[in-house]
Structures are given as C-alpha cells and as structure tokens.
Amino acid sequence: MEVKRRAVKNLVTKLSSVSEQTRTEAICELRLISKNDSDSRPLIADAGAVPYLAESLYSSNKLSQENATATLHNLSISSKDLLMSTRGLLDALSHALRNPSSPFVVQCAAATIFSLLTVESYRSIIGHKRDILFGLVDIIKSPNSDSRTVKDALKALFGIALYPLNRAQIIELGAVPALFSLLCHDGRVGILEDVTAVIAQIAGCEESWEAFRKVSGVGVLVDLLDSSTGSSSRTKENAVSALLNLVQCGGEEIANSVRDTVLGAVDGIIEVAENGTDKGRSKAMTLLKILDASSCMFQEEEQMDCLSNSNHSL
C-alpha cells in the first residue's frame, strides 16, 4: 500500500507542473489507476488530486478534460465527501456539462453528479446550482445527445428531483416538454423507464399540473398503462406513481380532471395493483381509492345539481 501511496503522490505532484504535457500525462495515468484499482481511489483523493482535476475541466485540451472528468467520476465512487468539500468542484462539473470537448466529457460529468446525488444531504446543494440543472435539461433536449449521455442526465435529474424543493426549478427550466418528447419519440426501453422515473418525481409539486397540462401529459401517462403499448412493468409503475403524485399535490379539482382521463386506464392501474412490486402495488391501490372517492364525490355533486334544478322548477 505504501508503494501505491508514493506512486500516487508522485503523479499528483506532476498535476501542478507548468508543462501541459506533463499534467496531461499524469491525469491519464491517474485515470487508469482509478479505473483499474479501486483501493487507489481514496489515495488519489487524499493526495490532493481533486482541485487539480477540477481545474482541468476548464481545459481546452480534449485529452486532459476527458481524462479529468473520468477520474473524478471514478473517485466519486469512494470519496464523495472530499469531492463535495472541494471548492469550485460543482462549478467545474457544470462547465464540463455545458462546454465539453466531447460527448464523453458530458457523460462523465453527468455520471459524477449522479454519483454525488446518492448522498441525500447533497441533493439540495446540487439542486441550488442552476447551471447544473440547465446543463442536464439541455442534454435531454438535444437530439444530438447519445443514449448513454441521456441516461446519465436522466439519472442525475432523478437524483436532484428526490429533493422536493428542487422539482419546481426543474420544471421552470423546461424539463417537462423535453421529458414527454423523449417519452413519445424514443422507443428505447431503458430510456423510457428512466424518463418516467423522472416524470414521476417532478409530478410531486404544485407546479407540475400546469406543465403537464400543456403537453397533455396525463393522456400520455394513461397510454403507457394500456397493455397494447407494450410498456414494461417498471414504466407502468412509474406512470402510476406520476398520476398519484399529480392528484395528491393538486387536490380535489385536479383529481376530478385526472379521473376523467384515467377512466380508460383503470385496467392498467389494477394490473399494477395486482402484479407490481410492493411499492408499485401500494401506489396503485392508493390511486384507485383516490379516483374512486373522486368519482363518488362527482356523482354526489351531479345529484345535488339535479335536486337544485328540480327545486328551482317548482
């Protein structure tokens, strides 16, 4: 272990060299070590590499930027606290998202952010970095983003949306149209599952209803519950979760609006209630109860209206 420590320390020392070639070669070696030897990751972080790697994300040198983002992603697996305590790291990741030298840089930056988001206390901090949110939303908006990059961006958005106060800002940045566009035009199963997972999370805020209404979101979610669409079980559970979050956050008026559209998908909700995971079954049952209560209330209101009209005619 001591031999590894000295070797790592020697490479990290080279990161401060005035020679760009020396710095780049050291970063490339650190990337390989951090990829192939998990025990060396904390050694690299503890040796002080993170600030230099973060600075390298601003480099116009493609090789340097790619290897620096990949190394940071590897280090984030075991040294999340050290990365988050490094001044300027999130700004550097934001820059890499929005000014990448290659698609690989975007992918690694998004994956690093998602890795950090697995720590619950970091979700509010990262969510306050508007440039990061903007960069992630921009990835899913762009038709030029490859599948792996889109998946990493979706996972990062999901992690950010797990913190309730971040959801409105994600919506404000235009994520909803982009998410539903992916849902309607991207047939890749893995992408659809990740998209609906994000949609289910951001549905859990008051701002979601208006954004969903503008893109006919409820209708799209209902279509996913139709057996003829061939949606995966995970996608169906996410659709149920999204509908449940909408009605729970929107109150009776929203529940009535959703009920009218969801009536044709009751069989799909029942399927999830009977065959889904424990969490999926619970959410499907709750949704069915809310919609049933909403339906009963609606019928009572109709009866009251009839009685009122009848009394008036007397």
Short mmCIF file of C-alpha atoms in Angstrom, two decimals:
data_model
loop_
_atom_site.label_atom_id
_atom_site.label_comp_id
_atom_site.label_asym_id
_atom_site.label_seq_id
_atom_site.Cartn_x
_atom_site.Cartn_y
_atom_site.Cartn_z
CA MET A 1 0.00 0.00 0.00
CA GLU A 2 2.88 2.36 0.80
CA VAL A 3 4.31 1.81 -2.68
CA LYS A 4 0.93 2.75 -4.20
CA ARG A 5 0.75 5.82 -1.99
CA ARG A 6 4.17 7.07 -3.11
CA ALA A 7 3.38 6.42 -6.78
CA VAL A 8 0.09 8.29 -6.50
CA LYS A 9 1.74 11.18 -4.63
CA ASN A 10 4.35 11.47 -7.38
CA LEU A 11 1.63 11.67 -10.07
CA VAL A 12 -0.41 14.22 -8.14
CA THR A 13 2.70 16.38 -7.73
CA LYS A 14 3.01 16.44 -11.53
CA LEU A 15 -0.50 17.94 -11.78
CA SER A 16 0.97 21.27 -10.65
CA SER A 17 3.65 21.25 -13.36
CA VAL A 18 3.97 24.23 -15.69
CA SER A 19 4.17 21.76 -18.57
CA GLU A 20 0.77 20.92 -20.04
CA GLN A 21 2.13 17.69 -21.44
CA THR A 22 3.36 16.59 -18.01
CA ARG A 23 0.00 17.45 -16.44
CA THR A 24 -1.94 15.62 -19.13
CA GLU A 25 0.22 12.50 -18.88
CA ALA A 26 -0.26 12.45 -15.10
CA ILE A 27 -4.04 12.81 -15.45
CA CYS A 28 -4.14 9.94 -17.94
CA GLU A 29 -2.18 7.70 -15.57
CA LEU A 30 -4.39 8.62 -12.64
CA ARG A 31 -7.45 7.79 -14.68
CA LEU A 32 -6.13 4.31 -15.46
CA ILE A 33 -5.18 3.69 -11.83
CA SER A 34 -8.54 4.90 -10.54
CA LYS A 35 -10.33 2.74 -13.08
CA ASN A 36 -8.40 -0.49 -12.51
CA ASP A 37 -7.52 -0.28 -8.81
CA SER A 38 -10.39 0.69 -6.51
CA ASP A 39 -8.05 0.70 -3.49
CA SER A 40 -6.10 3.57 -5.05
CA ARG A 41 -9.10 5.88 -5.37
CA PRO A 42 -9.04 7.20 -1.80
CA LEU A 43 -5.25 7.50 -2.03
CA ILE A 44 -5.60 9.74 -5.10
CA ALA A 45 -8.24 11.88 -3.42
CA ASP A 46 -6.31 12.16 -0.16
CA ALA A 47 -3.14 13.13 -2.04
CA GLY A 48 -4.86 16.34 -3.15
CA ALA A 49 -5.69 15.49 -6.77
CA VAL A 50 -9.28 16.73 -6.78
CA PRO A 51 -8.63 20.50 -7.02
CA TYR A 52 -6.24 19.94 -9.94
CA LEU A 53 -8.68 17.61 -11.69
CA ALA A 54 -11.50 20.12 -11.22
CA GLU A 55 -9.32 22.86 -12.72
CA SER A 56 -8.60 20.59 -15.69
CA LEU A 57 -12.31 20.52 -16.56
CA TYR A 58 -11.82 24.06 -17.89
CA SER A 59 -9.03 22.92 -20.19
CA SER A 60 -9.40 23.26 -23.95
CA ASN A 61 -7.23 20.16 -24.25
CA LYS A 62 -9.62 17.33 -25.13
CA LEU A 63 -7.40 14.58 -23.71
CA SER A 64 -6.96 16.45 -20.45
CA GLN A 65 -10.64 17.26 -20.00
CA GLU A 66 -11.81 13.75 -20.86
CA ASN A 67 -9.40 12.03 -18.50
CA ALA A 68 -10.00 14.51 -15.70
CA THR A 69 -13.79 14.02 -15.79
CA ALA A 70 -13.38 10.23 -15.96
CA THR A 71 -11.00 10.28 -12.99
CA LEU A 72 -13.38 12.43 -10.95
CA HIS A 73 -16.18 10.01 -11.71
CA ASN A 74 -14.05 7.11 -10.50
CA LEU A 75 -13.10 9.00 -7.34
CA SER A 76 -16.73 9.91 -6.64
CA ILE A 77 -17.46 6.24 -6.02
CA SER A 78 -15.44 6.22 -2.79
CA SER A 79 -14.61 9.85 -1.92
CA LYS A 80 -17.88 11.76 -2.24
CA ASP A 81 -17.33 13.89 0.86
CA LEU A 82 -13.90 15.00 -0.27
CA LEU A 83 -15.19 15.91 -3.73
CA MET A 84 -18.12 17.90 -2.36
CA SER A 85 -15.86 19.76 0.07
CA THR A 86 -13.57 20.84 -2.76
CA ARG A 87 -14.20 24.47 -3.56
CA GLY A 88 -15.40 25.04 -7.11
CA LEU A 89 -15.95 21.37 -7.97
CA LEU A 90 -19.65 21.75 -8.81
CA ASP A 91 -18.92 24.83 -10.93
CA ALA A 92 -16.27 22.84 -12.79
CA LEU A 93 -18.70 19.97 -13.42
CA SER A 94 -21.27 22.49 -14.64
CA HIS A 95 -18.71 23.92 -17.06
CA ALA A 96 -17.91 20.42 -18.35
CA LEU A 97 -21.61 19.76 -18.92
CA ARG A 98 -22.10 22.92 -20.92
CA ASN A 99 -18.69 23.29 -22.59
CA PRO A 100 -17.48 19.76 -23.31
CA SER A 101 -14.69 18.89 -25.67
CA SER A 102 -16.50 15.64 -26.50
CA PRO A 103 -19.71 13.71 -25.68
CA PHE A 104 -17.63 11.54 -23.33
CA VAL A 105 -16.96 14.57 -21.11
CA VAL A 106 -20.69 15.27 -20.80
CA GLN A 107 -21.36 11.64 -19.97
CA CYS A 108 -18.68 11.52 -17.24
CA ALA A 109 -19.76 14.85 -15.74
CA ALA A 110 -23.41 13.76 -15.56
CA ALA A 111 -22.41 10.39 -14.09
CA THR A 112 -20.27 12.11 -11.46
CA ILE A 113 -23.15 14.36 -10.46
CA PHE A 114 -25.46 11.36 -10.16
CA SER A 115 -22.88 9.56 -8.02
CA LEU A 116 -22.72 12.53 -5.63
CA LEU A 117 -26.52 12.68 -5.51
CA THR A 118 -26.68 9.25 -3.91
CA VAL A 119 -25.88 11.11 -0.68
CA GLU A 120 -29.20 12.59 0.44
CA SER A 121 -27.72 15.69 2.08
CA TYR A 122 -26.08 16.74 -1.20
CA ARG A 123 -29.31 16.89 -3.22
CA SER A 124 -30.35 20.32 -2.01
CA ILE A 125 -26.82 21.69 -2.53
CA ILE A 126 -26.54 20.41 -6.10
CA GLY A 127 -30.13 21.47 -6.80
CA HIS A 128 -29.19 25.07 -5.98
CA LYS A 129 -26.63 25.02 -8.81
CA ARG A 130 -28.93 26.29 -11.54
CA ASP A 131 -26.27 25.90 -14.24
CA ILE A 132 -26.05 22.18 -13.48
CA LEU A 133 -29.82 21.79 -13.82
CA PHE A 134 -29.77 23.81 -17.03
CA GLY A 135 -26.96 21.65 -18.42
CA LEU A 136 -28.77 18.39 -17.60
CA VAL A 137 -32.05 19.62 -19.10
CA ASP A 138 -30.18 20.78 -22.19
CA ILE A 139 -28.80 17.26 -22.66
CA ILE A 140 -32.25 15.68 -22.77
CA LYS A 141 -33.48 18.44 -25.08
CA SER A 142 -30.73 17.96 -27.62
CA PRO A 143 -31.40 15.49 -30.45
CA ASN A 144 -27.62 15.03 -30.76
CA SER A 145 -27.20 13.50 -27.28
CA ASP A 146 -26.34 9.79 -27.41
CA SER A 147 -28.22 7.18 -25.39
CA ARG A 148 -25.62 6.76 -22.64
CA THR A 149 -25.37 10.51 -22.06
CA VAL A 150 -29.16 10.89 -21.95
CA LYS A 151 -29.44 8.05 -19.44
CA ASP A 152 -26.79 9.61 -17.19
CA ALA A 153 -28.51 13.00 -17.39
CA LEU A 154 -31.87 11.43 -16.55
CA LYS A 155 -30.38 9.64 -13.56
CA ALA A 156 -28.88 12.90 -12.33
CA LEU A 157 -32.20 14.73 -12.76
CA PHE A 158 -33.92 11.92 -10.88
CA GLY A 159 -31.47 12.29 -8.00
CA ILE A 160 -31.99 16.06 -7.91
CA ALA A 161 -35.78 15.65 -8.04
CA LEU A 162 -35.71 13.37 -4.99
CA TYR A 163 -35.35 16.61 -3.00
CA PRO A 164 -38.88 18.10 -3.22
CA LEU A 165 -37.81 21.76 -3.32
CA ASN A 166 -35.79 21.13 -6.49
CA ARG A 167 -38.78 19.98 -8.56
CA ALA A 168 -40.28 23.38 -9.35
CA GLN A 169 -36.95 24.66 -10.65
CA ILE A 170 -36.53 21.63 -12.92
CA ILE A 171 -39.98 22.36 -14.34
CA GLU A 172 -39.18 26.06 -14.70
CA LEU A 173 -36.14 25.22 -16.83
CA GLY A 174 -38.34 23.46 -19.38
CA ALA A 175 -37.77 19.83 -18.46
CA VAL A 176 -41.39 18.70 -18.84
CA PRO A 177 -41.74 19.22 -22.63
CA ALA A 178 -38.32 17.62 -23.14
CA LEU A 179 -39.19 14.61 -20.99
CA PHE A 180 -42.51 13.98 -22.70
CA SER A 181 -40.89 14.45 -26.10
CA LEU A 182 -38.46 11.67 -25.22
CA LEU A 183 -41.37 9.59 -23.96
CA CYS A 184 -43.29 9.95 -27.22
CA HIS A 185 -40.45 9.72 -29.71
CA ASP A 186 -37.78 7.50 -28.13
CA GLY A 187 -38.54 3.78 -28.24
CA ARG A 188 -35.56 2.59 -26.21
CA VAL A 189 -36.91 0.68 -23.19
CA GLY A 190 -34.19 1.79 -20.77
CA ILE A 191 -34.69 5.43 -21.73
CA LEU A 192 -38.47 5.19 -21.29
CA GLU A 193 -38.09 3.72 -17.82
CA ASP A 194 -35.67 6.43 -16.74
CA VAL A 195 -37.80 9.20 -18.28
CA THR A 196 -40.94 8.06 -16.48
CA ALA A 197 -38.98 7.79 -13.22
CA VAL A 198 -38.03 11.49 -13.51
CA ILE A 199 -41.57 12.44 -14.54
CA ALA A 200 -42.97 10.63 -11.50
CA GLN A 201 -40.69 12.60 -9.19
CA ILE A 202 -41.30 16.07 -10.61
CA ALA A 203 -45.06 15.39 -10.64
CA GLY A 204 -44.83 15.73 -6.88
CA CYS A 205 -45.11 19.50 -6.70
CA GLU A 206 -47.87 22.08 -7.22
CA GLU A 207 -46.22 23.50 -10.35
CA SER A 208 -46.38 20.18 -12.17
CA TRP A 209 -50.06 20.21 -13.12
CA GLU A 210 -49.93 23.24 -15.41
CA ALA A 211 -46.72 22.00 -17.06
CA PHE A 212 -48.21 18.53 -17.60
CA ARG A 213 -51.45 20.01 -18.91
CA LYS A 214 -49.64 21.95 -21.63
CA VAL A 215 -48.14 18.76 -23.08
CA SER A 216 -51.22 16.54 -22.49
CA GLY A 217 -49.07 14.65 -20.02
CA VAL A 218 -51.87 12.81 -18.26
CA GLY A 219 -53.06 11.36 -21.56
CA VAL A 220 -49.54 10.16 -22.38
CA LEU A 221 -49.20 8.51 -18.96
CA VAL A 222 -52.58 6.85 -19.43
CA ASP A 223 -51.46 5.48 -22.80
CA LEU A 224 -48.46 3.87 -21.10
CA LEU A 225 -50.85 1.88 -18.89
CA ASP A 226 -52.61 0.43 -21.92
CA SER A 227 -51.46 -3.16 -22.45
CA SER A 228 -51.34 -2.62 -26.22
CA THR A 229 -48.43 -0.17 -25.90
CA GLY A 230 -46.13 -2.88 -24.60
CA SER A 231 -44.78 -0.76 -21.75
CA SER A 232 -42.51 -2.50 -19.27
CA SER A 233 -43.75 -3.15 -15.74
CA ARG A 234 -41.35 -0.53 -14.40
CA THR A 235 -42.64 2.07 -16.86
CA LYS A 236 -46.23 1.31 -15.83
CA GLU A 237 -45.37 1.64 -12.15
CA ASN A 238 -43.70 4.98 -12.83
CA ALA A 239 -46.80 6.15 -14.72
CA VAL A 240 -48.99 5.20 -11.76
CA SER A 241 -46.61 6.99 -9.40
CA ALA A 242 -46.73 10.14 -11.56
CA LEU A 243 -50.54 10.14 -11.66
CA LEU A 244 -50.71 9.59 -7.91
CA ASN A 245 -48.30 12.46 -7.24
CA LEU A 246 -50.32 14.74 -9.51
CA VAL A 247 -53.62 14.14 -7.71
CA GLN A 248 -52.07 14.22 -4.25
CA CYS A 249 -50.39 17.56 -4.89
CA GLY A 250 -53.27 19.06 -6.88
CA GLY A 251 -56.22 18.44 -4.58
CA GLU A 252 -59.83 17.63 -5.46
CA GLU A 253 -60.06 19.79 -8.57
CA ILE A 254 -57.04 18.12 -10.15
CA ALA A 255 -58.25 14.70 -9.03
CA ASN A 256 -61.53 15.29 -10.87
CA SER A 257 -59.67 16.35 -14.02
CA VAL A 258 -57.36 13.36 -13.88
CA ARG A 259 -60.25 10.97 -13.18
CA ASP A 260 -61.97 11.81 -16.45
CA THR A 261 -58.83 10.93 -18.42
CA VAL A 262 -57.75 7.95 -16.34
CA LEU A 263 -61.06 6.08 -16.52
CA GLY A 264 -59.87 4.28 -19.64
CA ALA A 265 -56.72 3.09 -17.89
CA VAL A 266 -58.28 1.56 -14.79
CA ASP A 267 -57.39 -1.94 -16.01
CA GLY A 268 -53.76 -0.89 -16.29
CA ILE A 269 -53.76 0.51 -12.76
CA ILE A 270 -55.42 -2.67 -11.47
CA GLU A 271 -52.71 -4.71 -13.22
CA VAL A 272 -50.03 -2.80 -11.33
CA ALA A 273 -52.02 -3.20 -8.09
CA GLU A 274 -52.10 -6.96 -8.61
CA ASN A 275 -48.73 -7.72 -10.19
CA GLY A 276 -46.39 -4.85 -9.39
CA THR A 277 -43.65 -4.53 -6.80
CA ASP A 278 -44.66 -3.89 -3.19
CA LYS A 279 -44.23 -0.16 -3.68
CA GLY A 280 -45.99 -0.23 -7.04
CA ARG A 281 -48.96 -2.17 -5.69
CA SER A 282 -49.31 0.23 -2.76
CA LYS A 283 -49.30 3.30 -5.02
CA ALA A 284 -51.74 1.75 -7.47
CA MET A 285 -54.17 0.90 -4.66
CA THR A 286 -53.91 4.42 -3.27
CA LEU A 287 -54.55 5.91 -6.72
CA LEU A 288 -57.59 3.69 -7.25
CA LYS A 289 -59.01 4.75 -3.89
CA ILE A 290 -58.50 8.45 -4.64
CA LEU A 291 -60.09 8.14 -8.08
CA ASP A 292 -62.98 6.15 -6.66
CA ALA A 293 -63.54 8.77 -3.95
CA SER A 294 -63.33 11.50 -6.57
CA SER A 295 -65.88 9.64 -8.72
CA CYS A 296 -68.29 9.26 -5.80
CA MET A 297 -67.94 12.93 -4.94
CA PHE A 298 -68.54 13.87 -8.57
CA GLN A 299 -71.70 11.75 -8.66
CA GLU A 300 -72.95 13.34 -5.44
CA GLU A 301 -72.40 16.80 -6.92
CA GLU A 302 -74.37 15.82 -10.03
CA GLN A 303 -77.22 14.57 -7.85
CA MET A 304 -77.19 17.81 -5.87
CA ASP A 305 -77.33 19.80 -9.11
CA CYS A 306 -80.31 17.76 -10.28
CA LEU A 307 -82.11 18.34 -6.99
CA SER A 308 -81.33 22.05 -7.16
CA ASN A 309 -82.69 22.32 -10.70
CA SER A 310 -85.74 20.31 -9.68
CA ASN A 311 -86.45 22.61 -6.74
CA HIS A 312 -85.99 25.66 -8.90
CA SER A 313 -88.56 24.40 -11.41
CA LEU A 314 -91.13 24.12 -8.66
#
